[in-house]
Coordinates of C-alpha atoms in Angstrom, one line a residue:
M17 CA 27.3 -2.3 4.7
A18 CA 31.0 -1.5 4.5
P19 CA 32.7 -2.8 1.3
L20 CA 34.7 -5.9 1.7
V21 CA 38.1 -6.0 0.0
M22 CA 40.0 -9.2 -0.8
V23 CA 43.5 -9.4 -2.2
A24 CA 44.6 -12.3 -4.5
S25 CA 47.9 -13.0 -6.2
A26 CA 48.0 -13.2 -10.0
R27 CA 48.1 -17.0 -9.8
I28 CA 45.0 -17.2 -7.5
A29 CA 46.0 -20.6 -6.5
P30 CA 45.7 -20.1 -2.7
F31 CA 41.9 -19.7 -3.1
C32 CA 41.5 -23.1 -4.5
R33 CA 42.9 -24.7 -1.3
L34 CA 40.1 -23.2 0.8
K35 CA 37.0 -25.4 1.4
D36 CA 34.7 -22.4 1.5
W37 CA 35.7 -21.4 -2.1
R38 CA 35.2 -24.7 -3.8
K39 CA 32.3 -23.2 -5.8
L40 CA 34.0 -20.0 -6.7
F41 CA 34.9 -19.8 -10.4
F42 CA 37.1 -17.2 -12.1
F43 CA 37.6 -16.3 -15.7
T44 CA 40.1 -13.8 -17.2
S45 CA 39.6 -11.4 -20.1
R46 CA 42.3 -10.0 -22.4
R47 CA 42.8 -7.0 -20.0
G48 CA 43.2 -9.3 -17.0
D49 CA 39.9 -8.3 -15.3
I50 CA 38.6 -10.9 -12.9
A51 CA 34.9 -11.7 -12.5
C52 CA 33.5 -14.2 -10.2
S53 CA 30.2 -15.7 -9.2
L54 CA 29.2 -17.4 -6.0
M55 CA 27.3 -20.5 -6.8
A56 CA 27.1 -22.1 -3.4
T57 CA 23.6 -22.8 -2.2
G58 CA 22.3 -20.4 0.4
L59 CA 25.0 -17.7 -0.3
R60 CA 24.0 -14.2 -1.2
R61 CA 24.5 -12.9 -4.7
R62 CA 27.3 -10.3 -5.0
R63 CA 28.7 -7.9 -7.5
F64 CA 32.4 -7.5 -7.7
S65 CA 35.0 -5.1 -9.2
T66 CA 38.7 -5.6 -9.5
I67 CA 41.5 -3.1 -9.2
Q68 CA 45.1 -3.9 -10.3
S69 CA 47.9 -2.8 -8.1
S70 CA 51.6 -3.4 -7.8
T71 CA 53.3 -4.3 -4.5
N72 CA 57.0 -5.3 -4.3
G73 CA 57.1 -5.8 -8.0
R74 CA 54.2 -8.3 -7.9
N75 CA 50.9 -7.8 -9.6
E76 CA 48.0 -8.2 -7.2
W77 CA 44.3 -7.8 -7.5
N78 CA 41.9 -6.0 -5.1
L79 CA 38.6 -7.8 -5.3
Q80 CA 35.9 -5.5 -4.0
I81 CA 32.3 -6.4 -3.3
L82 CA 30.4 -3.4 -4.6
E83 CA 26.9 -4.6 -3.9
E84 CA 25.3 -7.4 -2.0
E85 CA 21.9 -8.7 -3.0
R86 CA 20.0 -10.8 -0.7
E87 CA 18.2 -13.8 -1.9
P88 CA 14.4 -13.2 -2.1
L89 CA 12.5 -14.2 1.1
K90 CA 9.4 -16.1 0.3
Y91 CA 6.3 -15.2 2.3
V92 CA 4.9 -18.3 4.0
W93 CA 1.1 -18.7 4.0
P94 CA -0.3 -20.3 7.1
E95 CA -2.3 -22.9 5.1
K96 CA -1.0 -24.8 2.1
Q97 CA -4.3 -26.0 0.7
K98 CA -6.6 -22.9 1.1
P99 CA -6.8 -20.3 -1.7
R100 CA -4.4 -17.4 -1.4
V101 CA -5.6 -13.8 -2.1
C102 CA -3.2 -11.0 -2.1
I103 CA -4.6 -7.4 -2.0
L104 CA -2.2 -4.6 -2.9
G105 CA -3.3 -1.3 -1.4
G106 CA -5.3 -0.6 1.7
G107 CA -7.5 2.3 0.6
F108 CA -11.2 2.2 0.0
G109 CA -10.9 -0.5 -2.6
G110 CA -8.3 -2.8 -0.9
L111 CA -9.4 -2.7 2.7
Y112 CA -13.1 -2.9 2.0
T113 CA -12.5 -5.9 -0.4
A114 CA -10.7 -7.7 2.4
L115 CA -13.5 -7.0 4.9
R116 CA -16.1 -8.1 2.3
L117 CA -14.2 -11.4 1.8
E118 CA -14.2 -11.8 5.6
S119 CA -18.0 -11.2 5.9
L120 CA -19.0 -13.8 3.2
T121 CA -20.1 -17.4 4.0
W122 CA -17.6 -19.9 2.6
P123 CA -17.9 -23.7 2.0
E124 CA -15.7 -25.9 4.1
G125 CA -12.1 -25.5 3.2
K126 CA -12.7 -22.8 0.6
K127 CA -12.3 -19.7 2.7
P128 CA -9.2 -18.0 1.3
Q129 CA -6.2 -16.7 3.2
V130 CA -6.2 -12.9 2.7
L131 CA -3.0 -10.8 2.8
L132 CA -3.3 -7.0 2.7
V133 CA -0.2 -5.1 1.7
D134 CA 0.2 -1.3 2.1
Q135 CA 3.2 1.0 2.5
S136 CA 1.4 2.8 5.4
D137 CA 0.3 1.4 8.7
R138 CA -2.9 3.3 8.6
F139 CA -6.1 3.3 6.5
V140 CA -7.0 6.9 5.5
F141 CA -10.5 8.1 5.0
K142 CA -9.5 10.7 2.5
P143 CA -12.7 12.6 2.0
M144 CA -12.3 13.9 5.6
L145 CA -8.7 15.0 5.4
Y146 CA -10.0 18.6 5.2
E147 CA -11.4 18.2 8.8
L148 CA -7.9 17.8 10.0
L149 CA -7.1 21.3 8.9
S150 CA -10.2 22.7 10.6
G151 CA -9.6 20.7 13.8
E152 CA -12.9 18.9 13.6
V153 CA -11.4 15.4 13.8
D154 CA -8.4 13.7 15.3
V155 CA -6.0 11.6 13.3
W156 CA -7.2 8.3 14.9
E157 CA -10.8 8.9 13.8
I158 CA -10.1 9.2 10.1
A159 CA -6.8 7.3 9.9
P160 CA -7.0 4.2 12.2
R161 CA -4.3 1.6 12.1
F162 CA -4.7 -1.5 10.0
S163 CA -3.8 -3.6 13.1
D164 CA -6.8 -2.3 15.0
L165 CA -9.2 -2.6 12.1
L166 CA -8.2 -6.2 11.3
A167 CA -7.7 -7.4 14.9
N168 CA -11.0 -9.4 14.9
T169 CA -10.5 -10.9 11.4
S170 CA -8.4 -13.5 9.8
V171 CA -7.0 -11.0 7.3
K172 CA -3.2 -10.6 7.6
F173 CA -1.5 -7.2 7.1
F174 CA 1.9 -6.6 5.7
Q175 CA 3.5 -3.1 5.7
D176 CA 5.7 -2.8 2.6
K177 CA 5.8 -1.2 -0.8
V178 CA 5.1 -3.1 -4.0
K179 CA 8.0 -3.3 -6.4
L180 CA 7.3 -5.8 -9.2
L181 CA 4.5 -8.1 -10.4
H182 CA 5.0 -11.4 -12.2
P183 CA 1.7 -12.8 -13.3
F184 CA 1.4 -16.4 -14.6
D185 CA -2.2 -16.3 -15.8
K186 CA -1.7 -14.7 -19.3
L187 CA -4.4 -16.2 -21.5
R188 CA -2.0 -16.7 -24.4
M189 CA 0.2 -18.9 -22.1
N190 CA -0.6 -22.5 -21.4
E191 CA -3.9 -22.8 -19.6
L192 CA -3.5 -22.4 -15.9
K193 CA -4.8 -25.1 -13.7
K194 CA -7.3 -23.8 -11.1
S195 CA -5.1 -25.1 -8.3
G196 CA -1.9 -23.5 -9.7
C197 CA -0.2 -20.3 -8.6
G198 CA -1.5 -17.1 -10.2
G199 CA 1.8 -15.3 -10.0
T200 CA 4.1 -13.5 -7.6
V201 CA 4.5 -10.1 -6.1
Q202 CA 7.9 -8.7 -5.1
L203 CA 8.1 -6.1 -2.4
E204 CA 10.7 -3.4 -1.8
S205 CA 12.0 -5.4 1.2
G206 CA 12.8 -8.3 -1.1
T207 CA 9.9 -10.5 0.1
V208 CA 8.2 -12.5 -2.6
I209 CA 4.5 -13.4 -2.3
E210 CA 2.9 -16.2 -4.3
Y211 CA -0.8 -15.7 -4.9
D212 CA -3.7 -17.5 -6.4
W213 CA -5.7 -14.3 -6.8
L214 CA -4.6 -10.7 -6.9
V215 CA -6.4 -7.5 -6.3
L216 CA -4.8 -4.2 -7.5
S217 CA -6.0 -1.3 -5.5
L218 CA -2.9 0.9 -5.0
G219 CA -4.6 4.2 -5.5
A220 CA -2.8 7.2 -7.0
E221 CA -0.3 9.8 -6.1
A222 CA -0.3 13.5 -6.7
K223 CA 1.3 14.5 -10.0
V224 CA 3.2 17.7 -9.0
D225 CA 5.8 17.7 -11.8
V226 CA 3.4 19.2 -14.4
V227 CA 4.9 22.7 -14.5
P228 CA 8.4 24.0 -13.6
G229 CA 8.8 24.6 -9.9
A230 CA 5.7 22.7 -8.8
A231 CA 7.5 19.7 -7.5
E232 CA 10.0 21.9 -5.7
F233 CA 7.7 24.6 -4.2
A234 CA 4.1 23.3 -4.1
L235 CA 2.6 20.9 -1.5
P236 CA 0.1 18.2 -2.7
F237 CA -2.9 17.3 -0.6
S238 CA -3.9 13.7 -1.2
T239 CA -2.4 11.6 1.8
L240 CA -2.4 11.8 5.5
E241 CA 1.2 12.9 5.4
D242 CA 0.3 15.7 3.0
A243 CA -2.5 16.9 5.3
L244 CA -0.2 16.9 8.4
R245 CA 2.5 18.7 6.4
V246 CA 0.0 21.5 5.3
D247 CA -1.4 21.8 8.8
N248 CA 2.1 22.1 10.3
K249 CA 3.0 24.8 7.7
L250 CA -0.1 26.8 8.5
K251 CA 0.6 26.6 12.2
K252 CA 4.1 28.0 11.6
L253 CA 2.8 30.8 9.4
E254 CA 0.1 31.6 12.0
R255 CA 2.7 31.8 14.8
A256 CA 5.1 33.9 12.7
R257 CA 2.3 36.4 11.8
F258 CA 0.6 36.4 15.2
G259 CA -0.5 40.0 16.0
N260 CA 0.7 41.2 12.6
V261 CA -2.5 42.5 10.8
T262 CA -0.6 44.4 8.1
T263 CA 1.0 41.3 6.5
P264 CA -1.7 38.6 5.9
I265 CA -0.8 35.0 5.0
H266 CA -1.2 34.4 1.3
V267 CA -2.2 30.8 0.3
A268 CA -2.5 29.9 -3.4
V269 CA -4.6 26.8 -4.3
V270 CA -3.9 25.5 -7.8
G271 CA -7.0 23.8 -9.2
C272 CA -10.7 24.3 -8.4
G273 CA -12.1 20.9 -8.7
Y274 CA -13.6 19.3 -5.6
S275 CA -10.3 19.0 -3.7
G276 CA -9.2 22.6 -4.5
V277 CA -12.5 24.2 -3.6
E278 CA -12.8 22.2 -0.3
L279 CA -9.2 23.2 0.5
A280 CA -9.9 26.9 -0.3
A281 CA -13.1 27.0 1.8
T282 CA -11.5 25.2 4.8
I283 CA -8.3 27.3 4.9
S284 CA -10.1 30.6 4.3
E285 CA -12.4 29.9 7.3
R286 CA -9.4 28.9 9.4
L287 CA -7.3 32.0 8.6
K288 CA -10.2 34.5 8.6
S289 CA -8.8 38.0 8.5
K290 CA -5.3 36.7 9.1
G291 CA -4.9 35.4 5.6
R292 CA -6.1 35.5 2.0
V293 CA -6.7 32.5 -0.2
Q294 CA -6.2 32.7 -4.0
A295 CA -7.7 29.8 -6.1
I296 CA -6.6 29.3 -9.7
N297 CA -8.4 27.2 -12.3
V298 CA -8.0 26.7 -16.0
A299 CA -11.7 26.4 -16.5
T300 CA -13.9 29.5 -16.3
T301 CA -16.0 28.0 -13.4
I302 CA -15.3 26.0 -10.3
C303 CA -16.1 22.3 -10.1
P304 CA -17.1 22.0 -13.7
A305 CA -18.3 18.4 -13.3
A306 CA -20.2 19.0 -10.1
P307 CA -24.0 19.2 -9.9
P308 CA -25.2 22.8 -10.2
G309 CA -26.5 22.8 -6.6
N310 CA -23.1 21.9 -5.2
R311 CA -21.3 24.4 -7.4
E312 CA -23.6 27.2 -6.5
A313 CA -23.3 26.5 -2.7
A314 CA -19.6 26.3 -3.0
L315 CA -19.4 29.6 -4.9
K316 CA -21.5 31.4 -2.4
V317 CA -19.3 30.2 0.5
L318 CA -16.0 31.2 -1.3
Q319 CA -17.4 34.6 -2.1
S320 CA -18.5 35.2 1.5
R321 CA -15.0 34.4 2.7
N322 CA -13.3 36.7 0.3
V323 CA -11.5 33.9 -1.6
Q324 CA -10.0 35.4 -4.8
L325 CA -10.8 33.3 -7.8
F326 CA -8.6 33.4 -10.9
L327 CA -10.7 31.5 -13.4
G328 CA -9.5 30.9 -17.0
Y329 CA -5.8 30.8 -16.0
F330 CA -3.2 28.1 -15.9
V331 CA 0.0 28.2 -13.9
R332 CA 3.0 28.5 -16.2
C333 CA 5.7 28.2 -13.5
I334 CA 6.3 28.5 -9.7
R335 CA 9.5 30.0 -8.4
K336 CA 10.8 31.9 -5.4
S337 CA 9.8 35.5 -5.5
H338 CA 12.4 38.0 -6.7
D339 CA 12.6 39.6 -3.3
Q340 CA 13.3 36.3 -1.6
E341 CA 16.0 35.4 -4.2
V342 CA 17.8 38.7 -3.5
Q343 CA 17.5 38.1 0.2
D344 CA 18.9 34.6 -0.1
R345 CA 21.8 35.9 -2.2
F346 CA 22.9 38.5 0.2
E347 CA 21.8 37.1 3.5
E348 CA 24.7 35.9 5.7
P349 CA 24.2 32.3 6.8
K350 CA 22.9 31.9 10.3
I351 CA 24.4 29.4 12.7
G352 CA 21.8 26.9 13.9
R353 CA 19.2 27.9 11.3
N354 CA 17.2 24.8 10.5
S355 CA 15.5 23.9 7.3
A356 CA 12.0 24.4 8.8
S357 CA 12.7 28.0 9.6
E358 CA 14.2 28.6 6.2
Q359 CA 11.1 27.1 4.5
L360 CA 8.9 29.3 6.7
E361 CA 10.5 32.5 5.3
D362 CA 10.2 31.5 1.7
K363 CA 7.8 33.4 -0.5
F364 CA 6.8 32.2 -3.9
S365 CA 5.7 33.7 -7.2
L366 CA 3.2 32.0 -9.5
E367 CA 3.2 33.1 -13.2
L368 CA -0.3 32.8 -14.5
Q369 CA -1.1 32.6 -18.3
P370 CA -4.6 33.1 -19.6
A371 CA -6.4 30.2 -21.0
E372 CA -9.2 32.4 -22.4
R373 CA -9.1 35.4 -24.7
G374 CA -9.4 38.8 -23.1
L375 CA -7.3 38.0 -20.0
Q376 CA -3.9 39.2 -19.2
S377 CA -0.9 37.4 -17.7
L378 CA -0.6 37.8 -13.9
N379 CA 1.9 37.1 -11.2
L380 CA 0.8 36.1 -7.7
E381 CA 2.8 36.1 -4.5
A382 CA 2.1 33.3 -1.9
D383 CA 3.5 32.1 1.4
L384 CA 2.1 28.6 0.7
V385 CA 1.2 26.9 -2.6
L386 CA -1.1 23.9 -2.6
W387 CA -1.3 21.7 -5.7
T388 CA -4.6 19.7 -6.4
V389 CA -4.3 19.2 -10.2
G390 CA -3.4 15.8 -11.7
S391 CA -2.7 12.3 -10.3
K392 CA -0.8 9.2 -11.3
P393 CA -2.1 5.7 -10.7
L394 CA 0.3 3.5 -8.8
V395 CA 0.1 0.3 -10.9
P396 CA 3.4 -1.5 -10.3
D397 CA 5.9 -2.5 -12.9
L398 CA 6.1 -6.0 -14.3
E399 CA 9.0 -8.3 -13.7
P400 CA 11.1 -8.5 -16.9
C401 CA 11.4 -12.0 -18.4
D402 CA 11.8 -13.7 -21.7
Q403 CA 8.1 -13.8 -22.3
P404 CA 6.8 -10.5 -20.9
H405 CA 3.4 -10.5 -19.2
I406 CA 1.9 -7.3 -20.3
L407 CA -1.0 -5.6 -18.4
P408 CA -3.2 -3.6 -20.7
L409 CA -2.9 0.0 -19.5
N410 CA -4.7 3.1 -20.7
G411 CA -3.0 6.5 -21.2
R412 CA -3.2 7.3 -17.5
G413 CA -1.5 4.1 -16.5
Q414 CA -4.6 2.3 -15.2
A415 CA -5.3 -1.3 -15.9
E416 CA -8.0 -2.0 -18.4
T417 CA -10.7 -4.3 -16.9
D418 CA -13.8 -6.0 -18.1
E419 CA -17.1 -5.5 -16.4
T420 CA -16.4 -8.2 -13.8
L421 CA -13.4 -6.0 -12.7
Q422 CA -10.9 -8.6 -14.0
V423 CA -7.9 -7.2 -15.8
K424 CA -8.3 -8.0 -19.5
G425 CA -6.2 -11.1 -20.3
H426 CA -5.5 -11.9 -16.7
P427 CA -8.4 -13.8 -15.1
R428 CA -6.6 -14.1 -11.8
I429 CA -6.1 -10.3 -11.3
F430 CA -8.8 -7.9 -10.3
A431 CA -8.3 -4.1 -10.4
I432 CA -10.4 -1.5 -8.6
G433 CA -10.3 2.1 -7.7
D434 CA -7.6 4.4 -9.1
S435 CA -5.8 1.3 -10.5
A436 CA -8.7 0.3 -12.8
A437 CA -9.9 1.8 -16.1
L438 CA -13.6 0.8 -16.3
R439 CA -16.2 2.4 -18.5
D440 CA -19.9 2.8 -17.8
S441 CA -22.7 1.9 -20.2
S442 CA -22.2 5.1 -22.2
G443 CA -18.5 4.5 -22.7
R444 CA -17.3 7.1 -20.2
L445 CA -14.4 6.3 -17.9
L446 CA -15.6 6.0 -14.3
P447 CA -14.2 8.7 -12.0
A448 CA -11.5 7.9 -9.6
T449 CA -13.6 8.7 -6.5
A450 CA -14.0 7.0 -3.1
Q451 CA -17.6 6.2 -4.0
V452 CA -16.6 4.2 -7.0
A453 CA -13.9 2.3 -5.1
F454 CA -16.3 1.6 -2.3
Q455 CA -18.8 0.0 -4.6
Q456 CA -16.2 -1.8 -6.6
A457 CA -14.8 -3.4 -3.4
D458 CA -18.2 -5.0 -2.7
F459 CA -18.3 -6.5 -6.2
A460 CA -14.6 -7.5 -6.2
G461 CA -15.2 -9.4 -2.9
W462 CA -18.2 -11.2 -4.3
N463 CA -16.6 -12.0 -7.6
L464 CA -13.6 -13.5 -5.8
W465 CA -16.0 -15.7 -3.9
A466 CA -17.7 -16.7 -7.2
A467 CA -14.4 -17.4 -9.0
I468 CA -13.0 -19.5 -6.1
N469 CA -16.3 -21.5 -5.9
D470 CA -16.7 -21.9 -9.7
R471 CA -19.8 -19.6 -9.9
P472 CA -20.6 -17.0 -12.5
L473 CA -19.2 -13.5 -11.8
L474 CA -21.4 -10.4 -11.6
P475 CA -20.9 -7.4 -13.9
F476 CA -20.2 -4.2 -12.0
R477 CA -22.7 -1.4 -12.3
F478 CA -21.9 1.9 -10.7
Q479 CA -24.8 3.6 -9.0
N480 CA -24.2 7.3 -8.5
L481 CA -25.7 8.1 -5.1
G482 CA -24.9 11.8 -5.2
E483 CA -22.0 14.1 -4.4
M484 CA -20.8 15.7 -1.2
M485 CA -18.2 18.4 -0.5
A486 CA -16.9 20.0 2.8
L487 CA -17.0 23.8 3.0
G488 CA -15.8 24.4 6.6
T489 CA -16.7 23.6 10.2
S490 CA -20.4 24.3 9.7
D491 CA -20.9 24.2 5.9
A492 CA -21.1 21.5 3.3
A493 CA -23.1 20.7 0.2
I494 CA -24.8 17.5 -0.7
T495 CA -26.7 16.7 -3.9
P496 CA -28.4 13.3 -3.8
S497 CA -28.9 11.6 -7.1
F498 CA -32.3 10.1 -6.2
I499 CA -34.0 13.5 -5.7
D500 CA -33.8 15.8 -8.7
G501 CA -32.9 19.4 -7.9
L502 CA -32.3 18.9 -4.2
T503 CA -29.2 20.3 -2.5
L504 CA -28.6 20.3 1.2
D505 CA -26.1 23.0 2.2
G506 CA -25.1 25.0 5.3
S507 CA -25.3 23.3 8.7
I508 CA -27.9 20.8 7.5
G509 CA -25.6 19.6 4.7
H510 CA -22.6 19.6 7.2
A511 CA -24.5 17.3 9.6
A512 CA -25.8 15.0 6.8
R513 CA -22.3 14.6 5.4
K514 CA -20.8 13.6 8.7
I515 CA -23.5 11.1 9.3
A516 CA -23.1 9.6 5.9
Y517 CA -19.4 9.2 6.3
L518 CA -19.8 7.8 9.8
F519 CA -21.7 4.9 8.3
R520 CA -19.0 4.3 5.7
L521 CA -16.2 3.9 8.2
P522 CA -14.7 0.4 7.8
T523 CA -15.7 -1.6 10.9
D524 CA -18.6 -1.5 13.4
E525 CA -16.2 -1.1 16.3
H526 CA -14.6 2.0 14.7
K527 CA -17.9 3.5 13.9
V528 CA -19.0 3.3 17.5
K529 CA -15.8 4.8 18.8
V530 CA -15.9 7.7 16.3
G531 CA -19.6 8.3 16.8
I532 CA -19.1 8.6 20.6
S533 CA -16.2 11.0 20.0
W534 CA -18.1 13.2 17.6
L535 CA -21.2 13.3 19.9
T536 CA -18.9 14.3 22.8
K537 CA -17.3 17.1 20.8
S538 CA -20.6 18.3 19.7
A539 CA -21.9 18.4 23.2
I540 CA -18.9 20.3 24.5
D541 CA -19.2 22.8 21.6
S542 CA -22.9 23.3 22.4
I543 CA -22.2 24.0 26.1
A544 CA -19.4 26.4 25.2
S545 CA -21.7 28.3 22.8
V546 CA -24.4 28.6 25.5
Q547 CA -21.9 29.8 28.1
T548 CA -20.6 32.4 25.6
A549 CA -24.1 33.6 24.8
V550 CA -25.0 33.8 28.5
T551 CA -21.8 35.7 29.3
K552 CA -22.5 38.2 26.5
A553 CA -26.1 38.7 27.7
L554 CA -25.0 39.3 31.3
S555 CA -22.2 41.7 30.3
G556 CA -24.5 43.6 28.0

């Protein structure tokens, strides 16, 4: 909005004769600065500055509106009497909690109104983002729109970003009546949502500012946008190096946990002889927390695809390579050169420092740097006020919860997934995985039902069903927890993993659509393989 400038004489009397300014009040400091405040009901709040000037010997003031703040817009719930449940975050925890609430049987008049808020318009099945890089799945299959998933439910969806929380249910405050408001949520758009019950399930974002140059030159891989950005970058590199066998594409993957290993395996299979993948890990082994069967299967795949492993190293910094810096310094600017082509020509240098004795410092060159180390939970800030309502957070920024998934000290707020810090019976913090969030959503939905209907809440108990990892278009590794020593790998593990994830898709309608799509693709691939085999046999 363009700034609005108003001029007033030193006496300011003319303003007082206008009806629209009857509630405009001025006061003058020793230096003659004028401040004002619009008190009329319904008007917007504005910030003003004044500039003194002299015209024809008269002192005048330029009153300039620097900023205009709109009054908050209150979200209107469809029903006034029914409970209001606001769910922040539409990942595994948030969406599946909403669907669980929809599936439960409610007493008359007790079924809550559910509002799901997410900054994206799509739910993302994150464990299958790697299949986007290999071309096995389409975006709609693993990232359907919320509007489609919730079309046959009473759950409302609001696309916006959470800005502030203002809970009213602090236990040290006056006891909250069961029918009272639990607090408010302010969104980036200015909309304010009153809730009776709140679910925090905002997930986490990649933390790429760990070492110098990482935020500037490395690409994270945790969202749909990240996956599409990496895929686009790989396509540009593949086109630029097409037919050039002497200059392979170098991809550096920082971190060899599950995400890093799955990325390294998928990209190395995609590039084949056209590229070289270098995986860096501070530990001396890959996937230190994985079951031995998964780790051994992954290591065998990485070695078969000539992935270079730099174990026992940490990245000290990332910068443009020296040759690229010299080229940028002396290269004449090209007219019409866009940022995408500039980024395509960039080469990066990674300085590796040993984390173990006996190793020497190294420098790696890469065309693409992928960052899979570290994450930051997205728990929103609290609205400042005279009596701050403090959420108990751990060192990672997660909300501390009791075993019923309620935030400690806030009985009207549940936290699940990456937003929650919950420990198992042995005192260890539960991992921030899709499996944990999936199970917590089921308990959160039930405990919301119990709280609304004055029933006892159930303690959450995580059941580790096993671990799965993608290793390419025909490779995967699965280690179920209920059979000791068993690991399914290769094509069998790949098929079992896809079937398991098919049954975990959010709605029955989406499962059917995706299942038909995958069967069709599999049939087409089988026919193509048979035709290729027959052609080779006839030509031989």
